[in-house]
Short mmCIF file of C-alpha atoms in Angstrom, two decimals:
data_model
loop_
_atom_site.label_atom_id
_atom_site.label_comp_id
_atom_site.label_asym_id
_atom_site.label_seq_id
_atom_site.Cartn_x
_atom_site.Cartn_y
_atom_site.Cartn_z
CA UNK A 1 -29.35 -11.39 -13.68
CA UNK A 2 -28.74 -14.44 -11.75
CA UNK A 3 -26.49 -13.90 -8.30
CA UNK A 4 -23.58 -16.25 -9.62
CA UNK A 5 -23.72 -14.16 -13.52
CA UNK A 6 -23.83 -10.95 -11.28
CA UNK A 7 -20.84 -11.83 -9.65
CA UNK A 8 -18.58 -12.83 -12.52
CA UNK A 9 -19.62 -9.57 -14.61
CA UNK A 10 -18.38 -8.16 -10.93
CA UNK A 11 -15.58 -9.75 -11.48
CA UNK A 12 -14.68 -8.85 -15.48
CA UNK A 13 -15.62 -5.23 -14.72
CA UNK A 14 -13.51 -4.75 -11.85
CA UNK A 15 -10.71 -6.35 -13.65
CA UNK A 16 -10.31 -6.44 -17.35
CA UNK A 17 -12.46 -3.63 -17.71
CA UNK A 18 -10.98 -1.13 -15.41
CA UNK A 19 -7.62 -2.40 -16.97
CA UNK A 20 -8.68 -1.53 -20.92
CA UNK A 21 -11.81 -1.75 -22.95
CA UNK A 22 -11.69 2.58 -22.54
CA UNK A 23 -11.17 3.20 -19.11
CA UNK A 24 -9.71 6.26 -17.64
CA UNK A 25 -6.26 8.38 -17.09
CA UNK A 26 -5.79 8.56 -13.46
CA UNK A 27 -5.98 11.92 -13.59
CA UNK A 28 -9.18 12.55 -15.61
CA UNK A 29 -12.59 14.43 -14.09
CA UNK A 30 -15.78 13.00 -14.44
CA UNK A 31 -19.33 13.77 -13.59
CA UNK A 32 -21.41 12.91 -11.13
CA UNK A 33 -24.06 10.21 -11.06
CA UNK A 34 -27.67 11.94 -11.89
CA UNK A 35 -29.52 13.47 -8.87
CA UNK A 36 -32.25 16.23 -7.36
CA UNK A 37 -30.68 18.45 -4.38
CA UNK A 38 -34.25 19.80 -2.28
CA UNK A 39 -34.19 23.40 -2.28
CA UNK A 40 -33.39 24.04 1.32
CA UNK A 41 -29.58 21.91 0.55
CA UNK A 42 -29.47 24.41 -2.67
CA UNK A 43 -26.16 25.92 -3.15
CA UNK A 44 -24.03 23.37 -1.97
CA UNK A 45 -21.22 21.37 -2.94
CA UNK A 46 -23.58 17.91 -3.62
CA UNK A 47 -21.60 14.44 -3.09
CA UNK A 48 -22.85 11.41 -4.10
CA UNK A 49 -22.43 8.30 -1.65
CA UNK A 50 -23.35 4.84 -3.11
CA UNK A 51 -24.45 2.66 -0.22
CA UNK A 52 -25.71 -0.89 -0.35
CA UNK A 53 -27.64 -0.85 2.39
CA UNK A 54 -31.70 -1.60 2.25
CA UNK A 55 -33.94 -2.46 5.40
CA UNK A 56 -32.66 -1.33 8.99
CA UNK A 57 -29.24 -0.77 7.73
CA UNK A 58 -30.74 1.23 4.93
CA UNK A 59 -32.82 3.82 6.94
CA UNK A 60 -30.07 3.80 9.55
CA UNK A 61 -27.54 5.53 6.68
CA UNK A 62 -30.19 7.79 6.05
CA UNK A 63 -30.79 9.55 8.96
CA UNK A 64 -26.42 9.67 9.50
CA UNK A 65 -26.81 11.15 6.09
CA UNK A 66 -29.77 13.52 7.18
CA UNK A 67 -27.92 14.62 10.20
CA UNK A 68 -24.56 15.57 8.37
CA UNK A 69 -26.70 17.30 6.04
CA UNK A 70 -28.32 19.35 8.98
CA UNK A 71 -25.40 19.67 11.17
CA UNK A 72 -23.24 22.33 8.73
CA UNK A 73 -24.29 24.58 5.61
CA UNK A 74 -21.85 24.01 2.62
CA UNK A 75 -22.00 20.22 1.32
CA UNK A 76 -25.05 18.53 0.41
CA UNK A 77 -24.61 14.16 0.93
CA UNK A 78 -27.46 12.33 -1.11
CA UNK A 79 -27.05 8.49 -0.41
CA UNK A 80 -27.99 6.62 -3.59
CA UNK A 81 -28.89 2.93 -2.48
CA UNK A 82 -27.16 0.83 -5.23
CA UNK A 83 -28.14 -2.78 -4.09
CA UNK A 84 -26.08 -5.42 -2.56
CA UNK A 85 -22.45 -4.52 -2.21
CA UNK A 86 -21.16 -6.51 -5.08
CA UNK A 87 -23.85 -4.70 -7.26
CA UNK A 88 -22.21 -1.07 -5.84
CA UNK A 89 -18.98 -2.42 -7.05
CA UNK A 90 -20.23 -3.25 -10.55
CA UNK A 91 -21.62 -0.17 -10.81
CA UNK A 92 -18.89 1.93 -9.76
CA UNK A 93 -16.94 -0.07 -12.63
CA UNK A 94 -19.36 0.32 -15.03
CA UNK A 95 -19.82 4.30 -14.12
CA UNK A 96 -16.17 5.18 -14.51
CA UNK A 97 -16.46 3.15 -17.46
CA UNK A 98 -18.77 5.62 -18.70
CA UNK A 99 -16.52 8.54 -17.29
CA UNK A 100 -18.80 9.33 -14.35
CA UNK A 101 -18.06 8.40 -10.99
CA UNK A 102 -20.05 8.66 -7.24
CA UNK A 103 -17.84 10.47 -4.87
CA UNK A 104 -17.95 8.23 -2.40
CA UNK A 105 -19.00 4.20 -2.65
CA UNK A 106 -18.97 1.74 0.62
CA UNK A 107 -16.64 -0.81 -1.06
CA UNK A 108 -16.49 -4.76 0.32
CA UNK A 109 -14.13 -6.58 1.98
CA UNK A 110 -13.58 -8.38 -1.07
CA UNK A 111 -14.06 -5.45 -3.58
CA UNK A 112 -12.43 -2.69 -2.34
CA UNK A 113 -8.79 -4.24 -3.78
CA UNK A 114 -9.55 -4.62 -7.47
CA UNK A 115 -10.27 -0.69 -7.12
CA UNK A 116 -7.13 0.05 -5.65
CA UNK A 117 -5.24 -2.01 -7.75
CA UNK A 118 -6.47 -0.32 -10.60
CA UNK A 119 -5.96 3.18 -9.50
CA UNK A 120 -10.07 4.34 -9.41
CA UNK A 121 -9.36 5.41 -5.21
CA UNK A 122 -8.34 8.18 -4.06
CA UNK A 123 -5.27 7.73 -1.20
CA UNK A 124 -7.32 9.09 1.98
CA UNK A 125 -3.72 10.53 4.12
CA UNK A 126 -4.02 14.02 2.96
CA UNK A 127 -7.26 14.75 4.24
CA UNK A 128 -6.98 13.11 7.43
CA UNK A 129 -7.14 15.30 10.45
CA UNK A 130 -6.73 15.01 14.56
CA UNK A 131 -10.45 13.73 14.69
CA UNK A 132 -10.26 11.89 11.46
CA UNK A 133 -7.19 9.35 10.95
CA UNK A 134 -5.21 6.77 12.04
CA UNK A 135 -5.53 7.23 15.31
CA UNK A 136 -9.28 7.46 15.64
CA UNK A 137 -9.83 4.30 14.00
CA UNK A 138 -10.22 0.52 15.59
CA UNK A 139 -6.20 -0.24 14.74
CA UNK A 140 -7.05 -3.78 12.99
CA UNK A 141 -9.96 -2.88 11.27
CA UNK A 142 -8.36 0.70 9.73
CA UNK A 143 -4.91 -1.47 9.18
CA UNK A 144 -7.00 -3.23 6.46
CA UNK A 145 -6.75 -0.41 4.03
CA UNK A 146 -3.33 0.72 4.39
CA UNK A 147 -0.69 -0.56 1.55
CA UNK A 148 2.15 0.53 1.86
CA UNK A 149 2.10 3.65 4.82
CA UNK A 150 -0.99 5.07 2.42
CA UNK A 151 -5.27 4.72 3.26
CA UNK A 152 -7.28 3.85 0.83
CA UNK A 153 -10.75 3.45 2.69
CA UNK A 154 -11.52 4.39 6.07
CA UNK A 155 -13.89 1.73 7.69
CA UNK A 156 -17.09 1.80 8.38
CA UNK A 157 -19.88 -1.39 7.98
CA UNK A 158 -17.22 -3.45 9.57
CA UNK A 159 -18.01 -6.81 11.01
CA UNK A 160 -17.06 -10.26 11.74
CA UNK A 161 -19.54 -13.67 11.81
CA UNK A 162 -20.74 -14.17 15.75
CA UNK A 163 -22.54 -17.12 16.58
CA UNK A 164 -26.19 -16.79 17.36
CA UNK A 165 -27.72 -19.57 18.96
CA UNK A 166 -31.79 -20.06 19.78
CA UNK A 167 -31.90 -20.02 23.67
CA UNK A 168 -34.92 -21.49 24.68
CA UNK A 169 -33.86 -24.63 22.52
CA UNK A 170 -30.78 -24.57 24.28
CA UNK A 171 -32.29 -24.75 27.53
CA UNK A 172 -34.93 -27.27 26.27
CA UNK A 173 -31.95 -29.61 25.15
CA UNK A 174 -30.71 -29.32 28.40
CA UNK A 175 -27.36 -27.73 27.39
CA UNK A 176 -25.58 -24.60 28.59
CA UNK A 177 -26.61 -20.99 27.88
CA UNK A 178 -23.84 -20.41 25.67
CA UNK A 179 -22.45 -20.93 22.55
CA UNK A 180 -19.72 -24.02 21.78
CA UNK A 181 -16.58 -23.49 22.68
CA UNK A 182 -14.91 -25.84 19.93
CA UNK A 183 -16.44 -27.45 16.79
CA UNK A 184 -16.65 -30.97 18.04
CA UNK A 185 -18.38 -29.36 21.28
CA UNK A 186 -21.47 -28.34 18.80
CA UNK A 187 -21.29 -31.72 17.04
CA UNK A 188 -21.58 -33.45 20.47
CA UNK A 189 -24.75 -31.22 21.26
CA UNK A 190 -26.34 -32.08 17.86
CA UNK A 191 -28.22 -34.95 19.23
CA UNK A 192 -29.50 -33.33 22.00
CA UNK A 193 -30.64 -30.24 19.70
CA UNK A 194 -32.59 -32.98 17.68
CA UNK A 195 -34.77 -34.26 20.48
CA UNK A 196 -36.29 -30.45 19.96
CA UNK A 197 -39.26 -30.10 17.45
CA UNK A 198 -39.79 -27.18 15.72
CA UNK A 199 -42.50 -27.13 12.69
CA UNK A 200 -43.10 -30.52 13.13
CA UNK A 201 -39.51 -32.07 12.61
CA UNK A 202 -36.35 -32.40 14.74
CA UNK A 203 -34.46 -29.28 15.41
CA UNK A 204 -31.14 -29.19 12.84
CA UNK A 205 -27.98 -27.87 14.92
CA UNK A 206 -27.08 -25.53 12.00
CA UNK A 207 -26.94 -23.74 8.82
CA UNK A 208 -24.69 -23.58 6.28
CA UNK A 209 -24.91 -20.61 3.74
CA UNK A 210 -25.68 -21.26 0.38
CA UNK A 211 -23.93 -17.75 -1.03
CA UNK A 212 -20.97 -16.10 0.53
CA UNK A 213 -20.13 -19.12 3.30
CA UNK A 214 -16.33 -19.00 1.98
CA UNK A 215 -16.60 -15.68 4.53
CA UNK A 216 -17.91 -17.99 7.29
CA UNK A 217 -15.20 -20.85 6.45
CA UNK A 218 -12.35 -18.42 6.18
CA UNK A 219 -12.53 -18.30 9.80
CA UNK A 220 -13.40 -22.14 10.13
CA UNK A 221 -10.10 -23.11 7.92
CA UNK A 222 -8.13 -21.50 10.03
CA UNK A 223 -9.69 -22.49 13.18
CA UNK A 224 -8.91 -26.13 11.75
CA UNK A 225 -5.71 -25.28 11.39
CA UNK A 226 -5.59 -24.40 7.63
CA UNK A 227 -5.45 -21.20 5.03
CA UNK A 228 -6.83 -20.56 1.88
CA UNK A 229 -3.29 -19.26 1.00
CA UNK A 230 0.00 -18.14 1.95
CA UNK A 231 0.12 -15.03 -0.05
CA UNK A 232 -1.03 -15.66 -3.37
CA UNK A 233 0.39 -19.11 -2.80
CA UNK A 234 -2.71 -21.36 -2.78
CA UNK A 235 -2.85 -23.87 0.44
CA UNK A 236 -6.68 -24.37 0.34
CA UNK A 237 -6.12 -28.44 -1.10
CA UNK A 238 -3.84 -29.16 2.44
CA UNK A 239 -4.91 -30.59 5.45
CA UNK A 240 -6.76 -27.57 7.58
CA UNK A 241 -9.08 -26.63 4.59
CA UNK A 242 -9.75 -30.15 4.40
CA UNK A 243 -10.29 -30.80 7.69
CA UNK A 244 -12.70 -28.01 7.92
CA UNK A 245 -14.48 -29.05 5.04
CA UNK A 246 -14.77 -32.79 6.00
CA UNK A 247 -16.57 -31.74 9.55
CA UNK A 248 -18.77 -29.84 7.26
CA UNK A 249 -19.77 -32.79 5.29
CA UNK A 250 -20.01 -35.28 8.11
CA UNK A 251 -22.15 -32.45 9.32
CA UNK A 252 -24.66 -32.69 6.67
CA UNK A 253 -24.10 -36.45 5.05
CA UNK A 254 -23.14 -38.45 7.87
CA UNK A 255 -24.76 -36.85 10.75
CA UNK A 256 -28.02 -35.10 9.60
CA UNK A 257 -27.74 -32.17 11.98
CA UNK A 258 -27.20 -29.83 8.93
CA UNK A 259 -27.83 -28.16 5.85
CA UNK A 260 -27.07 -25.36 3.05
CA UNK A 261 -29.76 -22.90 3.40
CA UNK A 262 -30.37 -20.05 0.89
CA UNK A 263 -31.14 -18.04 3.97
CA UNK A 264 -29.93 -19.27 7.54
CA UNK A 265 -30.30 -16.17 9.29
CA UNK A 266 -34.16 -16.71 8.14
CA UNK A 267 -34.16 -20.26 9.23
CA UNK A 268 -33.03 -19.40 12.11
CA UNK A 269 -35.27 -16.34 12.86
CA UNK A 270 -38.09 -18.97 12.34
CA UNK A 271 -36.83 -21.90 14.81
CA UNK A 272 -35.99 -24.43 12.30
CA UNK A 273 -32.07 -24.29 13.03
CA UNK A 274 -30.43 -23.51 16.50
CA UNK A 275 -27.25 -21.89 15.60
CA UNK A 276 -25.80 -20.13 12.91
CA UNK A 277 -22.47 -18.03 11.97
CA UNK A 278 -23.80 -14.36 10.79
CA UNK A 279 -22.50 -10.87 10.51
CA UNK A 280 -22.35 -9.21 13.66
CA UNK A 281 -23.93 -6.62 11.22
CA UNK A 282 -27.24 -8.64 11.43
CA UNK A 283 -27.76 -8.20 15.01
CA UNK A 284 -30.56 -6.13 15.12
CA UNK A 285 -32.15 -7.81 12.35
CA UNK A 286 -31.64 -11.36 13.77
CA UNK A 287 -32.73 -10.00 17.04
CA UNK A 288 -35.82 -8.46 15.91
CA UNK A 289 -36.96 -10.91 13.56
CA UNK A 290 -36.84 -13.93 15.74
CA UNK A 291 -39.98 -15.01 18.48
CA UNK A 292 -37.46 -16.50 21.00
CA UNK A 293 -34.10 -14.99 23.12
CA UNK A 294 -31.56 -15.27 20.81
CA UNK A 295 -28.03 -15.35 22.50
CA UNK A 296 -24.53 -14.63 21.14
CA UNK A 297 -20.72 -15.96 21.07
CA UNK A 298 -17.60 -16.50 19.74
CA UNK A 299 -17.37 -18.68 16.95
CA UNK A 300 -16.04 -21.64 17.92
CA UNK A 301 -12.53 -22.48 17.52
CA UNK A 302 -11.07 -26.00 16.92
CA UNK A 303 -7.23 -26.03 17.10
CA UNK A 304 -6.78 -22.43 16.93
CA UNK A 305 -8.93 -19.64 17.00
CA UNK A 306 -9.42 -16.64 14.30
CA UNK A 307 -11.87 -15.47 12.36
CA UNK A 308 -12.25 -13.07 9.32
CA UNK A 309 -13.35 -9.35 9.28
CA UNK A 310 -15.94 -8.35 6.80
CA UNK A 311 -18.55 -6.13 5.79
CA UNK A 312 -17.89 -2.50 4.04
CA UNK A 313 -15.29 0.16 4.22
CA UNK A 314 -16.20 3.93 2.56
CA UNK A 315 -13.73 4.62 -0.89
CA UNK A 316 -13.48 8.19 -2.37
CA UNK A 317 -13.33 8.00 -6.15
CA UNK A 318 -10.44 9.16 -7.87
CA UNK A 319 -11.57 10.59 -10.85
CA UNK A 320 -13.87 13.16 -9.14
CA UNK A 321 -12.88 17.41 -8.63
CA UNK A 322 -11.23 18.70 -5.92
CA UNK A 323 -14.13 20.52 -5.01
CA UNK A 324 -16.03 17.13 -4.51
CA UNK A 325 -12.97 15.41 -2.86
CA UNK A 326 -12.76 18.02 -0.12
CA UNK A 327 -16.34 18.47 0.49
CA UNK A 328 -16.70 13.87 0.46
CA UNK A 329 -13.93 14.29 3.16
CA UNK A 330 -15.64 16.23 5.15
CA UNK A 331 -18.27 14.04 5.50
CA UNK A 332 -15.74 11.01 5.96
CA UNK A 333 -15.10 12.81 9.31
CA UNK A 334 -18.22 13.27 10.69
CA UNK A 335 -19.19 9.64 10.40
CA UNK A 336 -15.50 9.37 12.11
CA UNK A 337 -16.73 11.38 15.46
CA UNK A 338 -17.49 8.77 18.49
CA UNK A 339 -21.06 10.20 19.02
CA UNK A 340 -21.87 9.12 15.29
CA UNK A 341 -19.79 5.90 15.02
CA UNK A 342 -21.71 4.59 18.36
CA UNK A 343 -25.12 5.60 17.17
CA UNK A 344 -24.08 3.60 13.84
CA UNK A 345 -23.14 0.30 15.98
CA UNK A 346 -26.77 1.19 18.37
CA UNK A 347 -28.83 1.21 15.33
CA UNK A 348 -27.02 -1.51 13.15
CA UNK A 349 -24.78 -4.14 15.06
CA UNK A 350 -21.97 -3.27 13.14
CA UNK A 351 -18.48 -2.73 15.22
CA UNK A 352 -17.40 0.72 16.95
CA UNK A 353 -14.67 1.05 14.33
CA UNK A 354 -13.80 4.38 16.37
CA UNK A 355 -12.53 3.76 19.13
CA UNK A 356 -14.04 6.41 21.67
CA UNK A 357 -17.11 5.21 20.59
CA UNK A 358 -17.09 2.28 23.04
CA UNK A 359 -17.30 4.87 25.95
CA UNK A 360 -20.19 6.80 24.55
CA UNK A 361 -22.85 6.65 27.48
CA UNK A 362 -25.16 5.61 24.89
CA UNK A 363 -23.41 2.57 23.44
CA UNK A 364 -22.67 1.57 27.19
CA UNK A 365 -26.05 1.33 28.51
CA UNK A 366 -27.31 -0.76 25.42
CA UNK A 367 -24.20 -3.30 26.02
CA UNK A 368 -25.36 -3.54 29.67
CA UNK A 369 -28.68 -4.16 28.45
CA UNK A 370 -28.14 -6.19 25.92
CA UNK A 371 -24.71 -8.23 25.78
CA UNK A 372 -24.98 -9.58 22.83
CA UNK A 373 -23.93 -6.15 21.04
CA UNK A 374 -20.61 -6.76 23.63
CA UNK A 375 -19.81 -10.21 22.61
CA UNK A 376 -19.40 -9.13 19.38
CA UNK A 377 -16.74 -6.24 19.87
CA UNK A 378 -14.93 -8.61 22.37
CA UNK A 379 -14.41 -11.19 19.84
CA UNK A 380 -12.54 -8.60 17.48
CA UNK A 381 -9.57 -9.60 19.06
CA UNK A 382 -9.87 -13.11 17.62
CA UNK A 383 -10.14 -11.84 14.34
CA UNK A 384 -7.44 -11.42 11.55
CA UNK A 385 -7.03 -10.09 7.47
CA UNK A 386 -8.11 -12.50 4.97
CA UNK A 387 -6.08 -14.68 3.27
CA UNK A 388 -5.09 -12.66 0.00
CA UNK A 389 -6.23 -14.82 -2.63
CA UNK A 390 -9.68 -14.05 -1.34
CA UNK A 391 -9.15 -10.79 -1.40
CA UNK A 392 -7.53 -10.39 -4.43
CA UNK A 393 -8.40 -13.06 -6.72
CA UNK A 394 -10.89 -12.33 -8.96
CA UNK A 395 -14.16 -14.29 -8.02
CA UNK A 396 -12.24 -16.36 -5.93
CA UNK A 397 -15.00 -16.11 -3.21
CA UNK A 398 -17.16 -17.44 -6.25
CA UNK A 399 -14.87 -20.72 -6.79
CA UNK A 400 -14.65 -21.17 -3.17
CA UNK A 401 -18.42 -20.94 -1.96
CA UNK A 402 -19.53 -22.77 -5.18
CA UNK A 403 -17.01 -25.79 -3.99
CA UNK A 404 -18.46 -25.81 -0.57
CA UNK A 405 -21.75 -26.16 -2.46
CA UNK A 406 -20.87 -29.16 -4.15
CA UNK A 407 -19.53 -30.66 -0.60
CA UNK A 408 -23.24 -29.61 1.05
CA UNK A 409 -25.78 -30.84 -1.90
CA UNK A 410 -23.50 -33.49 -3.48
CA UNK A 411 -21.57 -35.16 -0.29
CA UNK A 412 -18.49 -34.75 -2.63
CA UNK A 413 -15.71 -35.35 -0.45
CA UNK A 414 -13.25 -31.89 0.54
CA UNK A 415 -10.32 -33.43 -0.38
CA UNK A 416 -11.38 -33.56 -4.24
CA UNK A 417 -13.42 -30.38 -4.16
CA UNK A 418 -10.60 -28.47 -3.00
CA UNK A 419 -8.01 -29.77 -5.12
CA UNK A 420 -10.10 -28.88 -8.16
CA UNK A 421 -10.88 -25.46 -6.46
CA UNK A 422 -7.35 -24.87 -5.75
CA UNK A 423 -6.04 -25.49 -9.76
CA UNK A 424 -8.85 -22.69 -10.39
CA UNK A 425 -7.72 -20.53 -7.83
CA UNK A 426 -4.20 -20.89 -9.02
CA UNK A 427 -4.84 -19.40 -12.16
CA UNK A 428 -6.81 -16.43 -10.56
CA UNK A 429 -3.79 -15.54 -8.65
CA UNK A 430 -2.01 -15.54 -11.70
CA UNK A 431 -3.92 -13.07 -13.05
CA UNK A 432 -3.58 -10.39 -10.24
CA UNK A 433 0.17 -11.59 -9.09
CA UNK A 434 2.73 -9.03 -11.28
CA UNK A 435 -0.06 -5.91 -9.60
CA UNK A 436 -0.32 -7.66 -6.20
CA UNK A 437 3.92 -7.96 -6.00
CA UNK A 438 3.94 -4.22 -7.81
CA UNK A 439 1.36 -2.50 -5.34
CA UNK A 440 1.24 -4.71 -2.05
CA UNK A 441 4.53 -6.47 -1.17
#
């Protein structure tokens, strides 16, 4: 199934499915997703976590998983990996579709609402604890799942973009070790950056993703001054989107010093781009895969600064026993102790989202060793919720990065794109509005 097909099913089985087509009381128990428990785990209560997390990330779950699972003697965890995270959403749909349901799922920043609006989570208050709870919890990033006084996911892969820029090019250019401070500062260096070769051909200044960049320009909207919306009110077609969008363009079209890539954290791992805006997430990754000294900061701002969380929060499924609720919770607050959340951010690049994790000795000495992993928790006080059509609006990210597309291969000119976008994104917000006013407001 093609990405863009994989995301609309995403879409109709988050939304009109969940809503009809057989889906479940609120109250109703279902089974578990299919699974072996080795014989030393035998006899416990088993929870099911869907994660989406392959590579580094991926064996970095495991061995949380494989710790909790060592650490105490009555609930087995067995981490099922389930893809990319919209593919964990459309299977969660599609399982309590089929009245089964994984006790726990990590759930997107773009996902985790069309669950919640439909009544598949399970409000997270009641099992929350002195170590486990509002108060343990990075206050923005936790703030993200409350509606209403009442938790619905507890973070955990939480992120925001960070700027990575290729530091021996820098210094070849003869510009400063650091990233841009504004937008028309990295536009200035773009000639410079060109008089680099790399494979044979001028350096580009940077990447633009071909999937998922409406998380990137969330942040670069408002940095231009703009918003995707004011509520479900759609402001995407006024002058900050625009204006982000046009620098964009003039970017690619009229400059040359950029490009949509399928893959820039690839092009830039192999020298062919000097900066890019990627998940603080990827840091390790990034860092490892590149031959040169990478180097971090902010993203740049314009004529304001911001820039959007992301990444993946941890749901507990609804329609699940209380047996399986207590025993998920249980390991909901293990990942929530400092030691574990600090080893997560160590191994990952993912934020602290606990706050005494930023004075674990361990996480400490890896800042002071390598500051990159400290420019990106700094930054977190730049950053802010998304816009809720985005986060509500059915495969809005979809209308939104496939309009920047059009802007990138195309040179069709913001203004236009975004209008069109905006009628589309209209009628998306129409479909969620009478749940969004019910539930949210």
């Amino acid at each position: 199934m093609s990405m863009l097909n994989r995301r609309v099913f995403l879409g109709l089985a988050a939304g009109a499915t969940l809503a009809g087509c057989g889906y479940r009381s609120v109250d109703a128990e279902y089974s578990q997703p299919a699974g072996v428990v080795p014989k030393q785990y035998a006899n416990r209560v088993r929870v099911v976590f869907w994660s989406p997390y392959g590579g580094v990330n991926g064996k970095a779950v495991d061995k949380l998983v494989a710790k909790f699972n060592d650490s105490q003697q009555d609930v087995y965890v067995e981490v099922q990996f389930q893809g990319s995270y919209d593919d964990v959403a459309q299977k969660v749909a599609a399982a309590l579709v089929a009245k089964q349901a994984p006790d726990l799922a990590v759930l997107s920043d773009v996902t985790w609402e069309r669950f919640f609006l439909n009544d598949a989570l399970e409000p997270l208050n009641g099992y929350f604890t002195d170590g486990f709870g509002p108060a343990v919890y990075q206050e923005k990033l936790f703030g993200e799942y409350v509606v209403k006084g009442q938790s619905w996911c507890v973070p955990f892969a939480r992120s925001t973009p960070i700027m990575y820029y290729n530091r021996e090019a820098f210094a070849k250019a003869g510009l400063p070790d650091r990233a841009p401070r504004t937008w028309s500062e990295l536009r200035s260096w773009g000639p410079e950056l060109a008089k680099v070769q790399s494979g044979g051909r001028s350096l580009r200044t940077i990447a633009f993703a071909k999937i998922d960049g409406d998380w990137q320009f969330q942040g670069n909207v408002w940095q231009f001054g703009g918003a995707y919306s004011k509520g479900l009110d759609v402001t995407i077609d006024q002058d900050g989107a625009v204006a982000a969008g046009e620098w964009q363009r003039s970017m690619v079209h009229d400059k040359g010093l950029a490009y949509m890539a399928s893959s820039p954290s690839t092009d830039f791992a192999n020298g062919l781009v000097a900066v890019i805006q990627e998940s603080t997430g990827g840091m390790k990754t990034i860092t490892g895969k590149a031959k040169f000294d990478v180097g971090a900061g902010f993203i740049p701002s314009e004529v304001a600064s911001g820039l959007a969380t992301g990444g993946g929060g941890i749901g507990m499924l609804r329609n699940i026993s209380g047996e399986r609720k207590t025993a998920a919770a249980t390991f909901l607050q293990f990942l929530a102790r400092p030691e574990n959340s600090a080893w997560w951010t160590k191994e990952t690049g993912y934020l602290p989202v606990v706050n005494a994790a930023r004075d674990n000795p361990d996480l400490k000495k890896l800042i002071a060793e390598k500051p990159n992993y400290g420019v990106a928790i700094e930054q977190l006080k730049n950053a802010r919720q998304q816009d809720a059509i985005r986060l509500y609006g059915r495969n809005a990210n979809v209308v939104i990065y496939t309009g920047l597309q059009q802007i990138y291969a195309d040179n069709a000119q913001p203004k236009q794109v975004f209008a069109s976008v905006a009628r589309r994104l209209d009628a998306i917000g129409e479909e969620v509005r009478r749940q969004y006013e019910e539930k949210v407001l």
